[in-house]
PDB file of C-alpha atoms and ligand atoms in Angstrom:
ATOM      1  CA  UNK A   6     127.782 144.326 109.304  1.00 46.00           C
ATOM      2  CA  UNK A   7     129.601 145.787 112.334  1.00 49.00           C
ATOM      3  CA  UNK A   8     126.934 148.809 113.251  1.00 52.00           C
ATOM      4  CA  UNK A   9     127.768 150.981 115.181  1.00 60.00           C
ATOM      5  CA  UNK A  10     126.609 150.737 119.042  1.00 66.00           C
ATOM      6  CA  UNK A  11     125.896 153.036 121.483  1.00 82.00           C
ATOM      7  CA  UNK A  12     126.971 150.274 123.990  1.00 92.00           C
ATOM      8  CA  UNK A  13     128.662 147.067 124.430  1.00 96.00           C
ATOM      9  CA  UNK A  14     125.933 145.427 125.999  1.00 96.00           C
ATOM     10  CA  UNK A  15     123.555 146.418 122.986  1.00 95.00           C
ATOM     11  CA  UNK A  16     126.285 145.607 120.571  1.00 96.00           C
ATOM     12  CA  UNK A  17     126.792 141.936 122.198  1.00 97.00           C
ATOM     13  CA  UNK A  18     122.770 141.943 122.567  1.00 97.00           C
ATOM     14  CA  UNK A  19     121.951 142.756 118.603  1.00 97.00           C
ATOM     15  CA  UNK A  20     124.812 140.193 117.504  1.00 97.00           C
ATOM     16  CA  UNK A  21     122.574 137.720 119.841  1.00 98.00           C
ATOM     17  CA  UNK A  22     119.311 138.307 117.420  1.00 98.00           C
ATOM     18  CA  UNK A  23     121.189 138.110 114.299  1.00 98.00           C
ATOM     19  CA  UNK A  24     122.672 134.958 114.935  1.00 98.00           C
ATOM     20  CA  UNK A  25     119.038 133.799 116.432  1.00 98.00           C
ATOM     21  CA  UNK A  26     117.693 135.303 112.909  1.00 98.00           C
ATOM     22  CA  UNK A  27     120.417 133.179 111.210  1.00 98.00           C
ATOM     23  CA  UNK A  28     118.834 129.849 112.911  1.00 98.00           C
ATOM     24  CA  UNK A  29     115.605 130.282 111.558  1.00 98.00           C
ATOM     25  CA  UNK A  30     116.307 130.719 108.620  1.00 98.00           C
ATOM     26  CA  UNK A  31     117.898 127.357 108.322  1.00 98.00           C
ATOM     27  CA  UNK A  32     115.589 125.784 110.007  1.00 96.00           C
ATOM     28  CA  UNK A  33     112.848 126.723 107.617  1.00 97.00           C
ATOM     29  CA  UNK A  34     114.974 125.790 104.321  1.00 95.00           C
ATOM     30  CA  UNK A  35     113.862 122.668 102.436  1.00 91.00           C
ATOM     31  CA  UNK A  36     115.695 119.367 103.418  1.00 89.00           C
ATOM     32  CA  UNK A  37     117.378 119.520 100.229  1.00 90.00           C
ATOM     33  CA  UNK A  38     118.342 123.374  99.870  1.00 95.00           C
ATOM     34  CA  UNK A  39     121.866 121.732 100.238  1.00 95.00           C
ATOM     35  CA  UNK A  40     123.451 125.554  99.557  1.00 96.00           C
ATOM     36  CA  UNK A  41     122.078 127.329 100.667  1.00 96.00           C
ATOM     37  CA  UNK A  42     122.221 125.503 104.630  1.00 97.00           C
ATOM     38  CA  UNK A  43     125.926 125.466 103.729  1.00 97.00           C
ATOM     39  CA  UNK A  44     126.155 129.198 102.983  1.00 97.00           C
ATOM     40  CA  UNK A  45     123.408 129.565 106.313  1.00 97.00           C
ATOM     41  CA  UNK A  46     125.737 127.228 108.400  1.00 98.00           C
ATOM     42  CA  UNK A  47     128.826 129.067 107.590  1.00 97.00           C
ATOM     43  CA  UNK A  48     127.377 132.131 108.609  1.00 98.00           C
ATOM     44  CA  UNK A  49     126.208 131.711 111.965  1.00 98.00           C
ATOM     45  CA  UNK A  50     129.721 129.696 112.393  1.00 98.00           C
ATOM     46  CA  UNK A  51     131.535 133.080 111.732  1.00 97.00           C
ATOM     47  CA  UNK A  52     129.152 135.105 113.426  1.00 98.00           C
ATOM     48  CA  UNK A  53     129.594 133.093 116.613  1.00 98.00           C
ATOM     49  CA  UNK A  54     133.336 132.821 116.377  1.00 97.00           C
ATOM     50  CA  UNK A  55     133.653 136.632 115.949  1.00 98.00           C
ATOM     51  CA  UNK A  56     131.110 137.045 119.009  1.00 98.00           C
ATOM     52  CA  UNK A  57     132.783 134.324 121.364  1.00 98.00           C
ATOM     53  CA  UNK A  58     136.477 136.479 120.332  1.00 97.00           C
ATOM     54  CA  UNK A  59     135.141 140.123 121.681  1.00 97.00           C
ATOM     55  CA  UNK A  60     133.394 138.309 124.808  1.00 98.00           C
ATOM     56  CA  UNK A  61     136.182 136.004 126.260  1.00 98.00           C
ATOM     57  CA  UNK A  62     138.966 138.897 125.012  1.00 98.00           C
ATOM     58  CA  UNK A  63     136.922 141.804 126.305  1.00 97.00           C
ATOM     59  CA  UNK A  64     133.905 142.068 127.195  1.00 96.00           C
ATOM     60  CA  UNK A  65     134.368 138.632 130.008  1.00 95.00           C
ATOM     61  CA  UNK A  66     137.349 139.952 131.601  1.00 94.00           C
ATOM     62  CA  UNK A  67     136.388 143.212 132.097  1.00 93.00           C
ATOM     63  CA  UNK A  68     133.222 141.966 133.974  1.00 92.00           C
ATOM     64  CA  UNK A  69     135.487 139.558 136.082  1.00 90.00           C
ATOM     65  CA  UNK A  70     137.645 143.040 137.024  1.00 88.00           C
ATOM     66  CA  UNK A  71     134.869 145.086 137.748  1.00 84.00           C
ATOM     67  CA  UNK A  72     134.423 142.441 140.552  1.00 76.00           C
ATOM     68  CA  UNK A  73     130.706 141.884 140.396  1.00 70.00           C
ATOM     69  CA  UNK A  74     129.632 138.574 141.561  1.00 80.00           C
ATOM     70  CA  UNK A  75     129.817 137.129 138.100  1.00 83.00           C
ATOM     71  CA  UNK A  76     132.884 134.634 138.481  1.00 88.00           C
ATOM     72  CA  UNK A  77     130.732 131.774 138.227  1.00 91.00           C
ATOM     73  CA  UNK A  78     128.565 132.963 135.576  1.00 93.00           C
ATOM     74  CA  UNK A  79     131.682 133.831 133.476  1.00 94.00           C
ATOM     75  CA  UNK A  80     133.082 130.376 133.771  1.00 95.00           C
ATOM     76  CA  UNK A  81     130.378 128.657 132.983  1.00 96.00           C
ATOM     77  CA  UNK A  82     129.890 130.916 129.968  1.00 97.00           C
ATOM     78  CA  UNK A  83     133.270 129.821 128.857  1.00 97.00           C
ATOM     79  CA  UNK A  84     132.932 126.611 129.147  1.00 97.00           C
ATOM     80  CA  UNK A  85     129.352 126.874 127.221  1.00 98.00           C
ATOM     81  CA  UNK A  86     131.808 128.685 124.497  1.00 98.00           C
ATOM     82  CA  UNK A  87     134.031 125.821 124.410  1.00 98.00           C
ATOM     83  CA  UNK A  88     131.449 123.430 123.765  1.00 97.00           C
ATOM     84  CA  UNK A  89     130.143 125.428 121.186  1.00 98.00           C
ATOM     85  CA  UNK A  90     133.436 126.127 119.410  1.00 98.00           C
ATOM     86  CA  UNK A  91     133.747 122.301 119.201  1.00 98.00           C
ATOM     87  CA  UNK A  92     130.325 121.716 117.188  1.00 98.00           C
ATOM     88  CA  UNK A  93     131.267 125.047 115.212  1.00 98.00           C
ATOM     89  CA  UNK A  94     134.748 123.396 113.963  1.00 98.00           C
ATOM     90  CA  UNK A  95     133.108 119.969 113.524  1.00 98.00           C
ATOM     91  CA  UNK A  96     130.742 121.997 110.898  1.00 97.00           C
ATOM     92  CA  UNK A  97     133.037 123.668 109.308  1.00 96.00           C
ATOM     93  CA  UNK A  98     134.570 120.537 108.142  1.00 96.00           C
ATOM     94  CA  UNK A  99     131.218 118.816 107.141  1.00 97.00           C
ATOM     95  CA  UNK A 100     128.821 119.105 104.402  1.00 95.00           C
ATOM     96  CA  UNK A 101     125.006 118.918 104.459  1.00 96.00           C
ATOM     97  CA  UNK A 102     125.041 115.726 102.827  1.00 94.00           C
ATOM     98  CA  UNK A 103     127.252 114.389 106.011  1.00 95.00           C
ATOM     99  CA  UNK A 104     125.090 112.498 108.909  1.00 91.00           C
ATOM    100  CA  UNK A 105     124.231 114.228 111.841  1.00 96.00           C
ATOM    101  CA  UNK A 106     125.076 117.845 109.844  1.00 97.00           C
ATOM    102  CA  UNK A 107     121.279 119.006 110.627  1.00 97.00           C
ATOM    103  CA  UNK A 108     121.239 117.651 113.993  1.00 97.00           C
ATOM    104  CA  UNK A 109     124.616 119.064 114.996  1.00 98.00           C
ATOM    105  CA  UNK A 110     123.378 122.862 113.692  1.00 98.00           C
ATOM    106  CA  UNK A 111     120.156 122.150 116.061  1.00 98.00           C
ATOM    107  CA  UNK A 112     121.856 121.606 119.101  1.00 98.00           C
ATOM    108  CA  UNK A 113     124.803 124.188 118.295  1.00 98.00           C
ATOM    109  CA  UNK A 114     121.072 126.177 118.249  1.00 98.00           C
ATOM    110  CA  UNK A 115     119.763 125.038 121.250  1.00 98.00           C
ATOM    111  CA  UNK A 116     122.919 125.531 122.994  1.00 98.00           C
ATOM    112  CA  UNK A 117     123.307 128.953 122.319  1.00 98.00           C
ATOM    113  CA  UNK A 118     119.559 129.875 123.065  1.00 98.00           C
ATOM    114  CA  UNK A 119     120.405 128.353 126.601  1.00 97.00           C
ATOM    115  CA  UNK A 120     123.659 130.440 126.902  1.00 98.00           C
ATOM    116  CA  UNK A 121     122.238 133.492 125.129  1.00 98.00           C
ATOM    117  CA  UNK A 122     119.668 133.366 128.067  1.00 98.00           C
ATOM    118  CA  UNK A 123     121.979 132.984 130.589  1.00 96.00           C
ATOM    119  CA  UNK A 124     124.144 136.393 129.435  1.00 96.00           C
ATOM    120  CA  UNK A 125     121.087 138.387 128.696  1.00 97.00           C
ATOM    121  CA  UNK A 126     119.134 137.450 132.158  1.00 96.00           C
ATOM    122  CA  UNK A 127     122.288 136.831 134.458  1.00 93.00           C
ATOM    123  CA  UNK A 128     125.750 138.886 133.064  1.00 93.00           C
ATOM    124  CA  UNK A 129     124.479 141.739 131.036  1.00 94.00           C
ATOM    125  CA  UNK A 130     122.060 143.193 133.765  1.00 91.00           C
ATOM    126  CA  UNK A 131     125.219 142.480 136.675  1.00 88.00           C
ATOM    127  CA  UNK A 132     127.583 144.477 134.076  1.00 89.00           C
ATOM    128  CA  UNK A 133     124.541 147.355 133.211  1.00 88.00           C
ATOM    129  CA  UNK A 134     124.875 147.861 137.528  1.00 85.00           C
ATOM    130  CA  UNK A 135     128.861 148.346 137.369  1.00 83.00           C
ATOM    131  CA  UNK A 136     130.143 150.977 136.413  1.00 77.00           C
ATOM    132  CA  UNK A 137     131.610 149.417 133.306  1.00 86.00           C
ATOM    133  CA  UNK A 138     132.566 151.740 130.072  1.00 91.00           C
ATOM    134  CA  UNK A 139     130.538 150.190 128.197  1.00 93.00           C
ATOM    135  CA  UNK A 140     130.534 152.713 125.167  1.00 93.00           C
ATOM    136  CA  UNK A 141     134.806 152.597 125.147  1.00 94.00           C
ATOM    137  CA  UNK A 142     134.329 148.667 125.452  1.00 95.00           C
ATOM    138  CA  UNK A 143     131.861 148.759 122.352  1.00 95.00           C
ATOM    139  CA  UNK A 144     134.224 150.075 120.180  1.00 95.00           C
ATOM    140  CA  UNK A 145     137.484 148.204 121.239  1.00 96.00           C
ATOM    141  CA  UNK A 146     135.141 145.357 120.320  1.00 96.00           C
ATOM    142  CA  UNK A 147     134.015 146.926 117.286  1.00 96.00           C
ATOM    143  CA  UNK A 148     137.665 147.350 116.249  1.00 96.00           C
ATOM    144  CA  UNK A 149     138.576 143.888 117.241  1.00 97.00           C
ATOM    145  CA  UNK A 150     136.459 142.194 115.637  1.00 96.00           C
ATOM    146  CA  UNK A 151     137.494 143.528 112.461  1.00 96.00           C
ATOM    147  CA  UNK A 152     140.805 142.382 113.221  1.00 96.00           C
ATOM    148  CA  UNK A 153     139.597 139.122 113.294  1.00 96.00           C
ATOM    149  CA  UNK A 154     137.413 139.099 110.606  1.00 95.00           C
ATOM    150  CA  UNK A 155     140.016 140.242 108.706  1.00 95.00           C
ATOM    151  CA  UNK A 156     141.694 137.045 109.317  1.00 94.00           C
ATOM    152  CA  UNK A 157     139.033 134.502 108.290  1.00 88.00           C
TER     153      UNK A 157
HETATM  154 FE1  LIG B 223     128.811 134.146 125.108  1.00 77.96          FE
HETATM  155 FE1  LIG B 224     126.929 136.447 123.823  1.00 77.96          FE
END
């Protein structure tokens, strides 16, 4: 899963669509395809963990240092993570068959769209201008999140 990027922006970018992917493809599973929106759910929980790790550990802070006028951006973002973070562990602890399971992985869904947004129109283009490493960031991040993975 962890291909290999030319840059961290395009890794952080292409981890966006495949967690995007992930959401429609629960969304168009039968009502009852208990499963597999298990399996589906867990997935994009992981994914987005992993993802949240490399941005808050490296990829946020290094934008804060390279002292573009992100500060607010980047705070919001992690507050957007924490919110999310909260619906992800909530998940992880339910089953389909709970109430409120499919409505909690639709606004976990919407949430993200709105903060995916947010990084791809505001953040990433403010951190293309800096003179960021981006290709030595994108494979600390690469290597980090395989350290974390490792752990899950
Ligand atoms: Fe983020
Ligand atoms: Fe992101």
């Amino acid at each position: 899963m962890n291909t290999i990027k030319k840059d961290a922006i395009a890794m952080l970018t292409a981890e966006h669509r495949e967690v995007r992917d992930l959401f429609e493809r629960y969304e168009a599973l039968g009502q009852d395809d208990k499963n597999r929106k298990k399996k589906l759910a867990d997935q994009i929980c992981t994914a987005l963990t992993l993802h949240a790790t490399i941005e808050e550990e490296i990829f946020y802070p290094a934008v804060r240092e390279a002292g573009v006028d992100t500060a607010e951006l980047v705070d919001e973002a992690i507050v957007e993570h924490a919110s999310a973070k909260d619906l992800i562990a909530q998940l992880q602890e339910m089953d389909p068959d709970d109430a409120l399971y499919d409505a909690k992985v639709k606004v976990l869904s919407e949430q993200i769209a709105h903060h995916v947004g947010e990084e791809e129109k505001e953040i990433f283009p403010k951190a293309k201008k800096n003179k960021l490493d981006l290709a030595a960031m994108a494979e600390e991040m690469a290597l980090r999140k395989d350290e974390v993975a490792a752990t899950m």
